[in-house]
Coordinates of C-alpha atoms in Angstrom, one line a residue:
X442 CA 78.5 183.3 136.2
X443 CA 75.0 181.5 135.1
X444 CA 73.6 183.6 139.0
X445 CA 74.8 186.6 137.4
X446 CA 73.5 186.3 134.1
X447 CA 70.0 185.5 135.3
X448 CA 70.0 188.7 137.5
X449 CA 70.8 190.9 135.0
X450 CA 68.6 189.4 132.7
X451 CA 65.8 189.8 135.4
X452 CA 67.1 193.7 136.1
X453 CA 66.3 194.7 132.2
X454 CA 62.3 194.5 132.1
X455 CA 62.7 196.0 136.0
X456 CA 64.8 198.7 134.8
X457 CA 62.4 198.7 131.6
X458 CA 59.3 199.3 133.5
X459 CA 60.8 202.0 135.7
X460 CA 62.2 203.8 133.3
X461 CA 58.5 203.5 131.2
X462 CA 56.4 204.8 135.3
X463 CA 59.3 207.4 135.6
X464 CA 58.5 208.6 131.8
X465 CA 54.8 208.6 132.4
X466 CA 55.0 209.9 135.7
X467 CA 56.6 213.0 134.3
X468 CA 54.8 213.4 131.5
X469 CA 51.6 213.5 133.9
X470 CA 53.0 215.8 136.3
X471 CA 53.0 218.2 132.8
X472 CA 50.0 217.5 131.9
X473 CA 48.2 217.9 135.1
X474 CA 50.3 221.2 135.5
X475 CA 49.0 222.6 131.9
X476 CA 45.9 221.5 133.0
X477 CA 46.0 223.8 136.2
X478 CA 47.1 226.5 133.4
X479 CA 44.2 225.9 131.5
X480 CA 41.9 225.9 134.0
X481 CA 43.2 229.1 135.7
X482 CA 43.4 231.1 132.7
X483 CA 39.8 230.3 132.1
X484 CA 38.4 230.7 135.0
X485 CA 40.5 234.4 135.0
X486 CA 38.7 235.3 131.9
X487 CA 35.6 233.8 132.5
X488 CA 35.8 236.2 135.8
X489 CA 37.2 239.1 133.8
X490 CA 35.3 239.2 130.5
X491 CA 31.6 238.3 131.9
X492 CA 29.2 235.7 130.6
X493 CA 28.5 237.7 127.1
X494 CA 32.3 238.6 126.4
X495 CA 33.9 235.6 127.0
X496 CA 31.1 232.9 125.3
X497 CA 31.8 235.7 122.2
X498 CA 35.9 235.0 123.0
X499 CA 35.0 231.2 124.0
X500 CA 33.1 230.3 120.4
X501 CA 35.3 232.5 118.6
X502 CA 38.2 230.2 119.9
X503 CA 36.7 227.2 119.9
X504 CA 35.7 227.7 115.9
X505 CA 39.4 228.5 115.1
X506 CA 40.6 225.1 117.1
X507 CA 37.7 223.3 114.4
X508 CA 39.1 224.2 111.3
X509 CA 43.4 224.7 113.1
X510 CA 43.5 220.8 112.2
X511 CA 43.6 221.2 109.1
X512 CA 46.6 223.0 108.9
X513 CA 49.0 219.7 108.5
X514 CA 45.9 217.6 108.1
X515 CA 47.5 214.5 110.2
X516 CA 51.0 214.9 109.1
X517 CA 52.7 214.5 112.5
X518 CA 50.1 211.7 113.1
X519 CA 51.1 210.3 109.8
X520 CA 54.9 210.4 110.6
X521 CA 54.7 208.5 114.2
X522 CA 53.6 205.8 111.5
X523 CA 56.1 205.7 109.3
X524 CA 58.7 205.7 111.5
X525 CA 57.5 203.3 113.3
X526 CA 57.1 201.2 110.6
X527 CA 59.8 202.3 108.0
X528 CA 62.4 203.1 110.5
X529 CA 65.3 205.2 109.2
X530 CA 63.9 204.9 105.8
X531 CA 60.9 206.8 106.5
X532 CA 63.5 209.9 105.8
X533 CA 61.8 209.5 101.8
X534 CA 58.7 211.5 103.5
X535 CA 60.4 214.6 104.4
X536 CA 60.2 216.8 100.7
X537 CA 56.6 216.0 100.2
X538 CA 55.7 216.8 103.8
X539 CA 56.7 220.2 103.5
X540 CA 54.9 221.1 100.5
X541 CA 51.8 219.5 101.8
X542 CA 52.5 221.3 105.3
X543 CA 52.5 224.6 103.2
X544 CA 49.5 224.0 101.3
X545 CA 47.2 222.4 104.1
X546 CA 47.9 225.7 105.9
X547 CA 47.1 228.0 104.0
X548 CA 43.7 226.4 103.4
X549 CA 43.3 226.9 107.1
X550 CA 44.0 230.0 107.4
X551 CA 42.0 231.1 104.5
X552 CA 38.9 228.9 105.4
X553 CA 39.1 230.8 109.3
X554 CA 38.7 233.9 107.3
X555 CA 36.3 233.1 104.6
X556 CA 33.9 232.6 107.6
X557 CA 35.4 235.8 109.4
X558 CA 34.4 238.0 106.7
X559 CA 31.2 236.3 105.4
X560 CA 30.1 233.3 108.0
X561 CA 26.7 233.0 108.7
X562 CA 25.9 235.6 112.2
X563 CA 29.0 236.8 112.2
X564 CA 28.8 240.4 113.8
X565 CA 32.0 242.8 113.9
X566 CA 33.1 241.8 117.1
X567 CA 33.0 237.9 116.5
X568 CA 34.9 238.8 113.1
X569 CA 37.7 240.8 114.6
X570 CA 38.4 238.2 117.2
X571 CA 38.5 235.5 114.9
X572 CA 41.0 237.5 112.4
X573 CA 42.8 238.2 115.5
X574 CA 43.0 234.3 116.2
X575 CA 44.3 233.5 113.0
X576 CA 48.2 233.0 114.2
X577 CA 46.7 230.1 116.8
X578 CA 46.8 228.0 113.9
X579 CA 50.3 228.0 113.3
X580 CA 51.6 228.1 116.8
X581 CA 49.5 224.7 117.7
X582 CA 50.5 223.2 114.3
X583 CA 54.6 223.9 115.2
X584 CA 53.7 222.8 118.7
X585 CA 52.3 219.6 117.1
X586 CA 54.9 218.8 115.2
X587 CA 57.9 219.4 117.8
X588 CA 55.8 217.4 119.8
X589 CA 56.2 214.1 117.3
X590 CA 59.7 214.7 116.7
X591 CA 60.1 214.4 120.9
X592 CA 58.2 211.7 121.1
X593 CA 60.0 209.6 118.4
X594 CA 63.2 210.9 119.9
X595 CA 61.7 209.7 123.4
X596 CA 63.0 212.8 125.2
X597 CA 59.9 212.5 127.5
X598 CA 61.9 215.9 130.0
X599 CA 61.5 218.0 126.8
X600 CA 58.3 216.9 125.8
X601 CA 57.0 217.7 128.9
X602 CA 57.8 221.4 129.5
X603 CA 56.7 221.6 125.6
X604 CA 53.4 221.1 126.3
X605 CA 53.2 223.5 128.8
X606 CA 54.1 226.5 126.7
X607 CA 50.9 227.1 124.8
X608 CA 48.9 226.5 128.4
X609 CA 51.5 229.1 130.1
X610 CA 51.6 231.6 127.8
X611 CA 47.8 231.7 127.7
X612 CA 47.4 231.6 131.6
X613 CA 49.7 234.8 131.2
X614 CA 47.5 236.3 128.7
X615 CA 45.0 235.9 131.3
X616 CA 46.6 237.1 134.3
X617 CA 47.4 240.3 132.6
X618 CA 43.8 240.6 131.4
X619 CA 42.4 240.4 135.1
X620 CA 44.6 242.8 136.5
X621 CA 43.8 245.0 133.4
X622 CA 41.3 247.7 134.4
X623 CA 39.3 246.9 131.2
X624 CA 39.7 244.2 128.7
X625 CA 37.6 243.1 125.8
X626 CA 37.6 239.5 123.7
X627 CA 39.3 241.0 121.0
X628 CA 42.3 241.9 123.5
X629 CA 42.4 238.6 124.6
X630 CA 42.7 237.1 121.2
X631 CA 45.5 239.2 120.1
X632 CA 47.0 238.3 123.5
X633 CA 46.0 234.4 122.5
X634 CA 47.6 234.7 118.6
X635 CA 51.1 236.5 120.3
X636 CA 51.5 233.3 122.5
X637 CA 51.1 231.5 119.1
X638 CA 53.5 234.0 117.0
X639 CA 56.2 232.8 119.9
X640 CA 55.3 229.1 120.5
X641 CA 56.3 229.4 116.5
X642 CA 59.4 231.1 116.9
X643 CA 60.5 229.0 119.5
X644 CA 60.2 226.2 117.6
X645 CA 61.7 227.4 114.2
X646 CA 65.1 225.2 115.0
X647 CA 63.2 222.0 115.7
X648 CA 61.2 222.6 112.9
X649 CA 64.3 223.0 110.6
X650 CA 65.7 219.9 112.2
X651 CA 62.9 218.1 110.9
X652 CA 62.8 219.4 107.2
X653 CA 66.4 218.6 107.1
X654 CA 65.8 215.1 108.9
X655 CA 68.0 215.6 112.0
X656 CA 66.2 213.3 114.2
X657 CA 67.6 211.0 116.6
X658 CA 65.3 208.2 116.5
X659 CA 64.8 205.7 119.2
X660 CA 64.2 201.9 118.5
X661 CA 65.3 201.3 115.5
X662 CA 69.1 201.3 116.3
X663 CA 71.9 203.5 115.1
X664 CA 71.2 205.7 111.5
X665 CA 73.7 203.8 109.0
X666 CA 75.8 206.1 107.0
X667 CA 74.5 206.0 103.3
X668 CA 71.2 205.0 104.1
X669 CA 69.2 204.5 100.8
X670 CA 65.7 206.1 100.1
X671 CA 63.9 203.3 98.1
X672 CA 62.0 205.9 96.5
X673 CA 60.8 209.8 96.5
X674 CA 57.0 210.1 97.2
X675 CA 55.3 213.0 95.9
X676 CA 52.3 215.0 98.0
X677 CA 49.5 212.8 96.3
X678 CA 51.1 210.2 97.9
X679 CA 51.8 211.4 101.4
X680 CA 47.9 212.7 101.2
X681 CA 47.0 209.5 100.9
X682 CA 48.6 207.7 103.5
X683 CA 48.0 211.1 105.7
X684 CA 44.4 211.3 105.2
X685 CA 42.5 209.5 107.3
X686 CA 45.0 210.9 110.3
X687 CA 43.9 214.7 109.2
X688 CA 40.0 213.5 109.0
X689 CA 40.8 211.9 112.3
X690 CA 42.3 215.1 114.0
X691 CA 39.6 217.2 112.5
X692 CA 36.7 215.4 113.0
X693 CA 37.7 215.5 117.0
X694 CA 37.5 219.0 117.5
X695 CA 34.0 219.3 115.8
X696 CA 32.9 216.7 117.8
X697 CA 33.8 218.4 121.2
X698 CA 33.2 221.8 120.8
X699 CA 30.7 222.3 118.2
X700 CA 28.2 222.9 121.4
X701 CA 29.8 225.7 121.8
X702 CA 29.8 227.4 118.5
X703 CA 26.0 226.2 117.7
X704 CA 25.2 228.3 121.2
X705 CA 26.4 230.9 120.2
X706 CA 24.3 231.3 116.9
X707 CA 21.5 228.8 117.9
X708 CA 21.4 230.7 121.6
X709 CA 23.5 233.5 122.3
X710 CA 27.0 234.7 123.8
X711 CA 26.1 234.1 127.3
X712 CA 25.1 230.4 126.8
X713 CA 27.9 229.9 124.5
X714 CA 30.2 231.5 127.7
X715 CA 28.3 229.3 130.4
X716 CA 28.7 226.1 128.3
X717 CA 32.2 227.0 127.7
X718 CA 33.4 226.9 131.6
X719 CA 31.8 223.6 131.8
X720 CA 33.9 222.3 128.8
X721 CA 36.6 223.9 129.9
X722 CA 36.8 221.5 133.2
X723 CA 36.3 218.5 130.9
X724 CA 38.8 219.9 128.4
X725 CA 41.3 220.2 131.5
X726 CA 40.2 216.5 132.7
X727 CA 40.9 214.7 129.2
X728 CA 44.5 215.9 129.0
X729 CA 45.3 212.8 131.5
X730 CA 44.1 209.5 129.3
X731 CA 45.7 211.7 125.9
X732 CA 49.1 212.0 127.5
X733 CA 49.4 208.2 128.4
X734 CA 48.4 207.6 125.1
X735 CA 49.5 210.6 122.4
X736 CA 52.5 211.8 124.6
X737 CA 54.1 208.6 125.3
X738 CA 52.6 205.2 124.1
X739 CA 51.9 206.1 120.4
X740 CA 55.0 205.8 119.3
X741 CA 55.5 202.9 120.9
X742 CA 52.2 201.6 119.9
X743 CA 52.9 202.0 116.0
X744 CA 56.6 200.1 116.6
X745 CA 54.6 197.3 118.8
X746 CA 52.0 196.5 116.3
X747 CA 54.0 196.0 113.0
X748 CA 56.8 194.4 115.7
X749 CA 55.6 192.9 118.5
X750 CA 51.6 192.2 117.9
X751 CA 51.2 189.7 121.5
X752 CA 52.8 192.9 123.6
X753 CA 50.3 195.2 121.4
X754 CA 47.4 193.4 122.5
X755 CA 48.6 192.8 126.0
X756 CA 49.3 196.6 126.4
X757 CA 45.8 197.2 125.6
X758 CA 43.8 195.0 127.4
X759 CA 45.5 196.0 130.3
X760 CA 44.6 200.2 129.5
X761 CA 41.0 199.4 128.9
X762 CA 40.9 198.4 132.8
X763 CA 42.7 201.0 133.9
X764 CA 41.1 204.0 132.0
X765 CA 37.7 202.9 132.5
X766 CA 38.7 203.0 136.5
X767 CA 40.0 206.3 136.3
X768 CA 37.6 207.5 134.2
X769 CA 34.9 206.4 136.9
X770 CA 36.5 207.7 139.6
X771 CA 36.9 211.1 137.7
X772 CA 32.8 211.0 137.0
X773 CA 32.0 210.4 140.1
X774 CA 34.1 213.3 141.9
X775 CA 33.4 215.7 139.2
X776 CA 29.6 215.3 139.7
X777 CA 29.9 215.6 142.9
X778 CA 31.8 218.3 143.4
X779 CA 30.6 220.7 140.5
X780 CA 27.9 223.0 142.3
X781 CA 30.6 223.9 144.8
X782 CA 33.7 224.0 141.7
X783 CA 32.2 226.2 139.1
X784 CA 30.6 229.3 141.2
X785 CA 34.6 228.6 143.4
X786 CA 36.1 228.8 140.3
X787 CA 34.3 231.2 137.8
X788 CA 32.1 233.2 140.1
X789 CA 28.3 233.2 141.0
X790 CA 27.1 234.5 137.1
X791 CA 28.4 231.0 136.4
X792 CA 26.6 229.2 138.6
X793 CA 23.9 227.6 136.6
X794 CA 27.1 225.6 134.2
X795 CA 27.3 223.8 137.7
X796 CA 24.2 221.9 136.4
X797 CA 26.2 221.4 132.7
X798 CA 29.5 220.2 133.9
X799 CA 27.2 217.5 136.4
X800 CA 26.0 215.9 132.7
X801 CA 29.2 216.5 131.1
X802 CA 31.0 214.5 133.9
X803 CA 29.0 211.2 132.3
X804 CA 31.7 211.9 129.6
X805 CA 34.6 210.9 131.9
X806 CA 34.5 207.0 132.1
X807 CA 33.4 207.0 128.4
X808 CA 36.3 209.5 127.2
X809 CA 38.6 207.4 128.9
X810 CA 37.9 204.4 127.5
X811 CA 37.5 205.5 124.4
X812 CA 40.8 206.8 124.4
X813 CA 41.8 202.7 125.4
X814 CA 39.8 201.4 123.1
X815 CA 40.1 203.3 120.0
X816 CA 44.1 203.3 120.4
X817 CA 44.1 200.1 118.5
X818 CA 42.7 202.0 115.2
X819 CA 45.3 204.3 115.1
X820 CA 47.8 201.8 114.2
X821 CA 48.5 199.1 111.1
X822 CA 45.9 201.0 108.7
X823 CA 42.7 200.6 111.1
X824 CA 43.1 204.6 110.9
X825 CA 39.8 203.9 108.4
X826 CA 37.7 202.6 111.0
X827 CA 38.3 205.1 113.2
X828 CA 37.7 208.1 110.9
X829 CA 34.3 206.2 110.2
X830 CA 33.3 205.9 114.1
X831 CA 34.1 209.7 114.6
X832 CA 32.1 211.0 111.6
X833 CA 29.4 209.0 113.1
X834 CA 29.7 210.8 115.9
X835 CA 30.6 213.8 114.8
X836 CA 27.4 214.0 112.5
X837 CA 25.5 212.9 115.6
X838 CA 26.8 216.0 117.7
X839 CA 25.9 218.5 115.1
X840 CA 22.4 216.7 114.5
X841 CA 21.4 216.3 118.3
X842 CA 23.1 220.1 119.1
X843 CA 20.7 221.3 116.4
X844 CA 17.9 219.7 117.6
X845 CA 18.3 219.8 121.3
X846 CA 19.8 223.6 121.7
X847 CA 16.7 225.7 120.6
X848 CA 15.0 223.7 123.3
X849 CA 16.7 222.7 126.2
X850 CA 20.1 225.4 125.7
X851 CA 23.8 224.7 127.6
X852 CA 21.8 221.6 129.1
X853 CA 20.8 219.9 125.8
X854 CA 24.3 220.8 124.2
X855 CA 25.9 219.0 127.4
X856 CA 23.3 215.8 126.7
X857 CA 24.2 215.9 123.2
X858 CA 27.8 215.4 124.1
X859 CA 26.9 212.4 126.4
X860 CA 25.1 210.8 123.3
X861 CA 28.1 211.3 120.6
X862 CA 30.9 210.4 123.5
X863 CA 28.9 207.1 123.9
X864 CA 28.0 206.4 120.3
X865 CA 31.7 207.0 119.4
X866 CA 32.9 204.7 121.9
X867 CA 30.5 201.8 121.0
X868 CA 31.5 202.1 117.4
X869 CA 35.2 201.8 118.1
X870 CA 34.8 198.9 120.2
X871 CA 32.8 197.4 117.4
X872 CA 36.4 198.1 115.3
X873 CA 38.3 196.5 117.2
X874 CA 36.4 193.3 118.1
X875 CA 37.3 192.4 114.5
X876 CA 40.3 193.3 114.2
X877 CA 41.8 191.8 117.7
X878 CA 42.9 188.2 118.2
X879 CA 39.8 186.2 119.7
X880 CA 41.2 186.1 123.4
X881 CA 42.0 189.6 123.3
X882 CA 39.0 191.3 122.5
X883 CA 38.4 194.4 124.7

């Protein structure tokens, strides 16, 4: 009987950890199929639309996914926290969250076309694309949200064909553009906001699921019947817990594609469109460190640090290594292999972002550790500290873009990059060497 005992007490952390592989394995296979999506419908367009269409299509895009953030403004971030934290009782958050989803999107939406009708260089064309663009906004925020209610749920087979639907439908967009026997940006943005209208149709039921708090949470044990709500938060509240997740979520996007909006009105529609198949590569390349760590450890990661702290830290230390390997390895084959991958992949008028995406690769190892590293400030209020290292960097990117685009073009946008990527990463590290214990510090 005592044999017994001790082999199935040895089978649960084996039949733990394959069950944990299996998860991220499949999760990964998603995510490195929407990133074959991704990068196929870009390289279609790029092909289809020409340099000065698509960096028109490419900025206009990129300016929408800037400001789409702030549509929710951290909220699905926000709830990952609480119920890791609260449990069950983290049902008290559901009224508020609605009214502040409602309000936070509508200032999206109207800020996307404030700039439409009256942004600085905004031409005809740039404005009709980017009123066309408009429904993006609410198809990634649904997506979003679905997205945390899977992950608390840990159903890791749904999450992972829901993250391919915004990558499919858009690679369809594309494929229809190319056989098209003329296309403009503006066609491919209405394509772009109808893959949104149905991402958001498709997930109306989850999202009344949510409202109504039908979720079937994982690790936290059975829902007891009666449960009490210790008390009914309003939206000032909920702001201010969600806050620093929506500066967080917003402050990304700026960071990492602001290069490409400044080109376009620092440079011009083909730099913008040159740039933008470089990014595009690196955009396709970072989905692999934010699935381990948004898809499937961040849930786990809230419940570990106000739970289990020792596994917290020991799950961290151990990501740091392996991110900063893959990330090398990824930097070192992307380099290498760029001046044959972006005139394979986007054509000969693309030829000279060969040189771009050979800087941009720097980004990889730094990205990827970053990712590590600064997963220990999204949890236990560190969220602070984080905001503050992005703003750094986010300032820096729109200060060294400024300064380096007029000059040096795609090549000093890419360099810029390289600077804020490393800049953000050494400022998160300096986070958490004061918040970890003293043998754990990354």
């Amino acid at each position: 009987m005592a044999r017994a005992a001790t082999v199935a007490m040895n089978r649960g952390p084996a039949r733990a950890w394959r069950g944990a592989a299996a998860a991220i394995a499949l999760l990964w296979l998603a995510t490195a199929a929407g990133a074959v999506m991704v990068f196929l419908a870009q390289s279609l367009l790029a092909r289809r639309l020409g340099t000065h269409s698509y960096g028109l299509f490419a900025s206009s895009l990129a300016t929408v996914s800037m400001v789409a953030p702030l549509a929710g403004f951290g909220l699905s971030q926000f709830r990952l926290k609480a119920y890791g934290r609260e449990g069950w009782g983290a049902e008290r958050w559901l009224r508020p969250s609605l009214r502040f989803s409602l309000s936070t999107t509508l200032l999206a939406l109207a800020g996307i076309a404030a700039w439409a009708c009256w942004g600085y260089g905004v031409d005809a064309q740039t404005r009709a694309t980017l009123l066309a663009l408009l429904p993006v906004v609410l198809g990634l925020f649904a997506v979003d949200l679905v997205g945390s209610k899977l992950r608390l749920e840990e159903r890791h087979r749904a999450l992972a064909a829901w993250q391919l639907l915004i990558p499919g439908g858009r690679l369809l967009v594309a494929a229809l553009a190319f056989a098209a026997a003329s296309v403009s940006a503006l066609q491919v943005a209405l394509g772009y906001g109808l893959v949104a209208v149905a991402a958001l149709a498709l997930a109306a039921p989850q999202l009344r699921a949510i409202w109504r708090g039908r979720i079937d949470l994982q690790g936290h044990g059975p829902r007891a019947d009666g449960i009490a709500i210790s008390d009914d938060p309003s939206v000032a509240q909920l702001t201010s817990q969600a806050w620093a997740y929506g500066l967080a979520a917003v402050l990304y996007p700026v960071f990492f594609q602001i290069g490409t909006v400044l080109l376009k009105y620092l440079g011009n529609d083909a730099m913008a469109g040159r740039y933008g198949v470089a990014l595009a590569v690196m955009t396709a390349v970072y989905l692999f460190p934010a699935v381990v760590y948004q898809k499937f450890l961040l849930a786990r990661l809230h419940r570990w640090a106000a739970h289990e702290p020792d596994r917290f830290w020991r799950v961290h230390r151990l990501g740091n290594l392996a991110m900063l390997a893959a990330g090398l390895a990824t930097g070192i084959a992307l380099a290498a292999l760029s001046p044959w991958l972006v005139p394979l992949a986007f054509g000969e008028a693309y030829r000279g972002a060969a040189l771009v995406l050979a800087v941009l690769a720097v980004c990889a190892p730094i990205r990827f550790l970053s990712t590590s590293v600064g997963s220990a400030l999204l949890t236990e209020g560190h969220m602070r500290q984080r905001v503050y290292a992005m703003l750094a960097a986010a300032v820096a990117a729109i200060a060294l873009n400024a300064v380096l685009i007029p000059r040096y073009g795609e090549l000093g946008a890419a360099w810029a990059t390289v600077a804020a990527e490393a800049l953000l990463l050494l400022a998160m590290w300096r986070s958490v060497r004061r918040i970890a214990p003293r043998r754990e510090t990354p």
